[in-house]
Amino acid sequence: MQMPSPCLVVPRERGEEVRRLLLDQGLLNTHLRIHRDEKRLYLPILRRPPRRIPKTRCTRGLFESRRPGPPGDPPAASKYETVGDIALLRPDHSPEAAGAILRRHPNLKVVLRATGPIEGEWRTRGWEHLAGEQRLTTLYRENGCTFEVDLGKVYFSPRLATERARIARQVQPGETVLDLFAGGGYGTVQAARRASRVVAVDSNPDAILLLQRNLQRNRLTRVEVRLGDARHTARDITADRVLLDYPTGPLPFIPAAAHSLQTGGILHTYDILPEADIPAAPHRVAGAAPGTRWETLATRKVKAYAPRTYQVALDLRLVEKP
Ligand SMILES: C[S@@+](CC[C@H](N)C(=O)[O-])C[C@H]1O[C@@H](n2cnc3c(N)ncnc32)[C@H](O)[C@@H]1O
């Protein structure tokens, strides 16, 4: 049956980019088929996106149901993330699907649905319990390490596993690594398997407790854990490598990173930038810490954040500091 539904009309060449964005933000109506004509894609949406997306127009159209099955039909497994034994649904997923997910995947024990975006200094989000055991914690394996995850209290994204492994591979024996935004220690633990010394900082007390448990779980002893603000908490440290994993606002922390990094040392930082601004990203870093000079080793798009806007990873060598 065809149903009128609001949709976003997008030029075909921008279709995939906008589809992913709407999906990430829980705005795409995945129950309805996407229509296309020669020039445009018609993306069915649940509500109007909060930010204007250039070169798109909101209208109404006729859409067919994508899944004509009963309302309790679970979304395809590829449509939701899992962390350990927890399935994480997006806000647009139907709550009726939760029971069917557990029946179909006996290894999953909990189904949660996000109630809002990741927000605040500690980068956490709200979760609604839909089915299974009543908990927000689980065990999760990544790149040969085992981690405790607490979705209610500490930031975690399974989508950054590749990025964490990429950084860990670069760590050399003998190095001192400073992780200024360590969270539950998912990057810290992987770096600590190779470094001589790691200092890990986070301002969220629950992250620090979780990080300590994750260090014990992975039998790592060469890590010093500090609760506090990344700007002030590790000024006594001289590091060969600094991890600055705060993509939503890295620049205020660049001076602290440059202070602790010895000349020749490497900074791994992240930024959220429109595609056109990515080439200038290293200049933003230099501008945030006057008197510093950096050599760009690598620039990588980690994931899409908004239309033509990406979370970008920067690997920079500190060439000169005041
Ligand atoms: C994007 S998460 C990084 C998580 C971690 N690197 C990982 O791999 O999961 C950012 C972290 O920075 C912490 N944070 C936010 N502001 C901070 C500050 N001023 N100083 C230190 N940590 C801070 C948050 O608590 C959060 O754990």
PDB file of C-alpha atoms in Angstrom, residues 202-309:
ATOM      1  CA  ASP A 202      39.514  12.099  31.872  1.00  0.00           C
ATOM      2  CA  SER A 203      37.228  14.564  33.657  1.00  0.00           C
ATOM      3  CA  ASN A 204      34.380  12.040  34.152  1.00  0.00           C
ATOM      4  CA  PRO A 205      34.820  10.178  37.485  1.00  0.00           C
ATOM      5  CA  ASP A 206      32.801   7.208  36.189  1.00  0.00           C
ATOM      6  CA  ALA A 207      35.111   6.976  33.157  1.00  0.00           C
ATOM      7  CA  ILE A 208      38.126   6.864  35.484  1.00  0.00           C
ATOM      8  CA  LEU A 209      36.615   3.999  37.532  1.00  0.00           C
ATOM      9  CA  LEU A 210      35.727   2.090  34.369  1.00  0.00           C
ATOM     10  CA  LEU A 211      39.184   2.716  32.898  1.00  0.00           C
ATOM     11  CA  GLN A 212      40.811   1.304  36.044  1.00  0.00           C
ATOM     12  CA  ARG A 213      38.680  -1.836  35.788  1.00  0.00           C
ATOM     13  CA  ASN A 214      39.539  -2.183  32.085  1.00  0.00           C
ATOM     14  CA  LEU A 215      43.265  -1.912  32.860  1.00  0.00           C
ATOM     15  CA  GLN A 216      42.970  -4.684  35.467  1.00  0.00           C
ATOM     16  CA  ARG A 217      40.910  -6.818  33.112  1.00  0.00           C
ATOM     17  CA  ASN A 218      43.680  -6.578  30.498  1.00  0.00           C
ATOM     18  CA  ARG A 219      46.454  -6.979  33.114  1.00  0.00           C
ATOM     19  CA  LEU A 220      48.122  -3.658  32.298  1.00  0.00           C
ATOM     20  CA  THR A 221      50.214  -2.043  34.993  1.00  0.00           C
ATOM     21  CA  ARG A 222      52.161   0.645  33.132  1.00  0.00           C
ATOM     22  CA  VAL A 223      49.270   3.120  33.067  1.00  0.00           C
ATOM     23  CA  GLU A 224      48.851   6.071  35.391  1.00  0.00           C
ATOM     24  CA  VAL A 225      45.248   7.282  35.629  1.00  0.00           C
ATOM     25  CA  ARG A 226      44.332  10.883  36.489  1.00  0.00           C
ATOM     26  CA  LEU A 227      40.921  12.495  37.034  1.00  0.00           C
ATOM     27  CA  GLY A 228      40.779  16.112  35.849  1.00  0.00           C
ATOM     28  CA  ASP A 229      40.669  18.643  33.059  1.00  0.00           C
ATOM     29  CA  ALA A 230      42.948  17.857  30.125  1.00  0.00           C
ATOM     30  CA  ARG A 231      44.199  21.458  30.170  1.00  0.00           C
ATOM     31  CA  HIS A 232      45.820  21.200  33.600  1.00  0.00           C
ATOM     32  CA  THR A 233      46.103  17.605  34.766  1.00  0.00           C
ATOM     33  CA  ALA A 234      49.207  16.357  32.971  1.00  0.00           C
ATOM     34  CA  ARG A 235      51.444  19.418  32.658  1.00  0.00           C
ATOM     35  CA  ASP A 236      54.274  17.585  34.416  1.00  0.00           C
ATOM     36  CA  ILE A 237      54.314  14.870  31.693  1.00  0.00           C
ATOM     37  CA  THR A 238      56.736  14.844  28.749  1.00  0.00           C
ATOM     38  CA  ALA A 239      55.284  12.585  26.069  1.00  0.00           C
ATOM     39  CA  ASP A 240      56.407  11.094  22.748  1.00  0.00           C
ATOM     40  CA  ARG A 241      52.780  10.810  21.629  1.00  0.00           C
ATOM     41  CA  VAL A 242      49.588  12.601  22.683  1.00  0.00           C
ATOM     42  CA  LEU A 243      46.055  11.365  21.935  1.00  0.00           C
ATOM     43  CA  LEU A 244      43.506  14.191  21.851  1.00  0.00           C
ATOM     44  CA  ASP A 245      40.174  12.449  21.233  1.00  0.00           C
ATOM     45  CA  TYR A 246      37.713  15.329  21.596  1.00  0.00           C
ATOM     46  CA  PRO A 247      36.378  15.927  18.082  1.00  0.00           C
ATOM     47  CA  THR A 248      33.611  18.336  19.091  1.00  0.00           C
ATOM     48  CA  GLY A 249      36.088  20.927  20.439  1.00  0.00           C
ATOM     49  CA  PRO A 250      39.787  20.060  20.256  1.00  0.00           C
ATOM     50  CA  LEU A 251      41.306  23.521  19.820  1.00  0.00           C
ATOM     51  CA  PRO A 252      41.237  24.750  23.477  1.00  0.00           C
ATOM     52  CA  PHE A 253      43.290  21.658  24.391  1.00  0.00           C
ATOM     53  CA  ILE A 254      46.025  21.974  21.738  1.00  0.00           C
ATOM     54  CA  PRO A 255      48.258  24.204  23.945  1.00  0.00           C
ATOM     55  CA  ALA A 256      48.235  21.546  26.710  1.00  0.00           C
ATOM     56  CA  ALA A 257      49.033  18.828  24.165  1.00  0.00           C
ATOM     57  CA  ALA A 258      51.914  20.904  22.721  1.00  0.00           C
ATOM     58  CA  HIS A 259      53.189  21.660  26.225  1.00  0.00           C
ATOM     59  CA  SER A 260      53.485  17.955  27.089  1.00  0.00           C
ATOM     60  CA  LEU A 261      54.707  16.798  23.688  1.00  0.00           C
ATOM     61  CA  GLN A 262      58.455  16.869  23.171  1.00  0.00           C
ATOM     62  CA  THR A 263      59.737  18.315  19.900  1.00  0.00           C
ATOM     63  CA  GLY A 264      59.552  15.534  17.299  1.00  0.00           C
ATOM     64  CA  GLY A 265      56.639  13.911  19.149  1.00  0.00           C
ATOM     65  CA  ILE A 266      53.322  13.019  17.511  1.00  0.00           C
ATOM     66  CA  LEU A 267      49.835  14.366  18.126  1.00  0.00           C
ATOM     67  CA  HIS A 268      46.732  12.394  17.138  1.00  0.00           C
ATOM     68  CA  THR A 269      43.824  14.801  17.160  1.00  0.00           C
ATOM     69  CA  TYR A 270      40.305  14.956  15.677  1.00  0.00           C
ATOM     70  CA  ASP A 271      38.147  17.739  14.336  1.00  0.00           C
ATOM     71  CA  ILE A 272      34.726  18.070  12.736  1.00  0.00           C
ATOM     72  CA  LEU A 273      35.055  19.945   9.477  1.00  0.00           C
ATOM     73  CA  PRO A 274      33.251  20.678   6.204  1.00  0.00           C
ATOM     74  CA  GLU A 275      35.023  18.825   3.401  1.00  0.00           C
ATOM     75  CA  ALA A 276      36.340  22.065   1.895  1.00  0.00           C
ATOM     76  CA  ASP A 277      38.105  22.975   5.168  1.00  0.00           C
ATOM     77  CA  ILE A 278      39.942  19.667   5.652  1.00  0.00           C
ATOM     78  CA  PRO A 279      43.167  20.802   3.890  1.00  0.00           C
ATOM     79  CA  ALA A 280      43.402  23.726   6.347  1.00  0.00           C
ATOM     80  CA  ALA A 281      42.955  21.503   9.429  1.00  0.00           C
ATOM     81  CA  PRO A 282      46.674  21.463  10.383  1.00  0.00           C
ATOM     82  CA  HIS A 283      46.730  25.279  10.272  1.00  0.00           C
ATOM     83  CA  ARG A 284      43.877  25.361  12.794  1.00  0.00           C
ATOM     84  CA  VAL A 285      46.019  23.276  15.148  1.00  0.00           C
ATOM     85  CA  ALA A 286      49.044  25.551  14.737  1.00  0.00           C
ATOM     86  CA  GLY A 287      46.834  28.613  15.211  1.00  0.00           C
ATOM     87  CA  ALA A 288      45.508  27.216  18.503  1.00  0.00           C
ATOM     88  CA  ALA A 289      49.026  27.022  20.010  1.00  0.00           C
ATOM     89  CA  PRO A 290      51.000  30.113  18.954  1.00  0.00           C
ATOM     90  CA  GLY A 291      54.696  29.513  18.336  1.00  0.00           C
ATOM     91  CA  THR A 292      54.204  25.841  17.387  1.00  0.00           C
ATOM     92  CA  ARG A 293      54.980  24.361  13.965  1.00  0.00           C
ATOM     93  CA  TRP A 294      53.676  20.960  12.836  1.00  0.00           C
ATOM     94  CA  GLU A 295      54.388  18.522  10.023  1.00  0.00           C
ATOM     95  CA  THR A 296      51.290  16.728   8.713  1.00  0.00           C
ATOM     96  CA  LEU A 297      51.796  12.953   8.670  1.00  0.00           C
ATOM     97  CA  ALA A 298      48.251  11.872   7.790  1.00  0.00           C
ATOM     98  CA  THR A 299      44.725  13.208   7.405  1.00  0.00           C
ATOM     99  CA  ARG A 300      41.848  10.713   7.399  1.00  0.00           C
ATOM    100  CA  LYS A 301      38.054  10.986   7.254  1.00  0.00           C
ATOM    101  CA  VAL A 302      36.848   8.837  10.162  1.00  0.00           C
ATOM    102  CA  LYS A 303      33.091   9.158   9.597  1.00  0.00           C
ATOM    103  CA  ALA A 304      30.429  11.445   8.165  1.00  0.00           C
ATOM    104  CA  TYR A 305      29.041  13.905  10.701  1.00  0.00           C
ATOM    105  CA  ALA A 306      26.717  16.125   8.647  1.00  0.00           C
ATOM    106  CA  PRO A 307      26.261  16.718   4.902  1.00  0.00           C
ATOM    107  CA  ARG A 308      29.738  17.184   3.425  1.00  0.00           C
ATOM    108  CA  THR A 309      31.099  17.439   6.979  1.00  0.00           C
TER     109      THR A 309
END
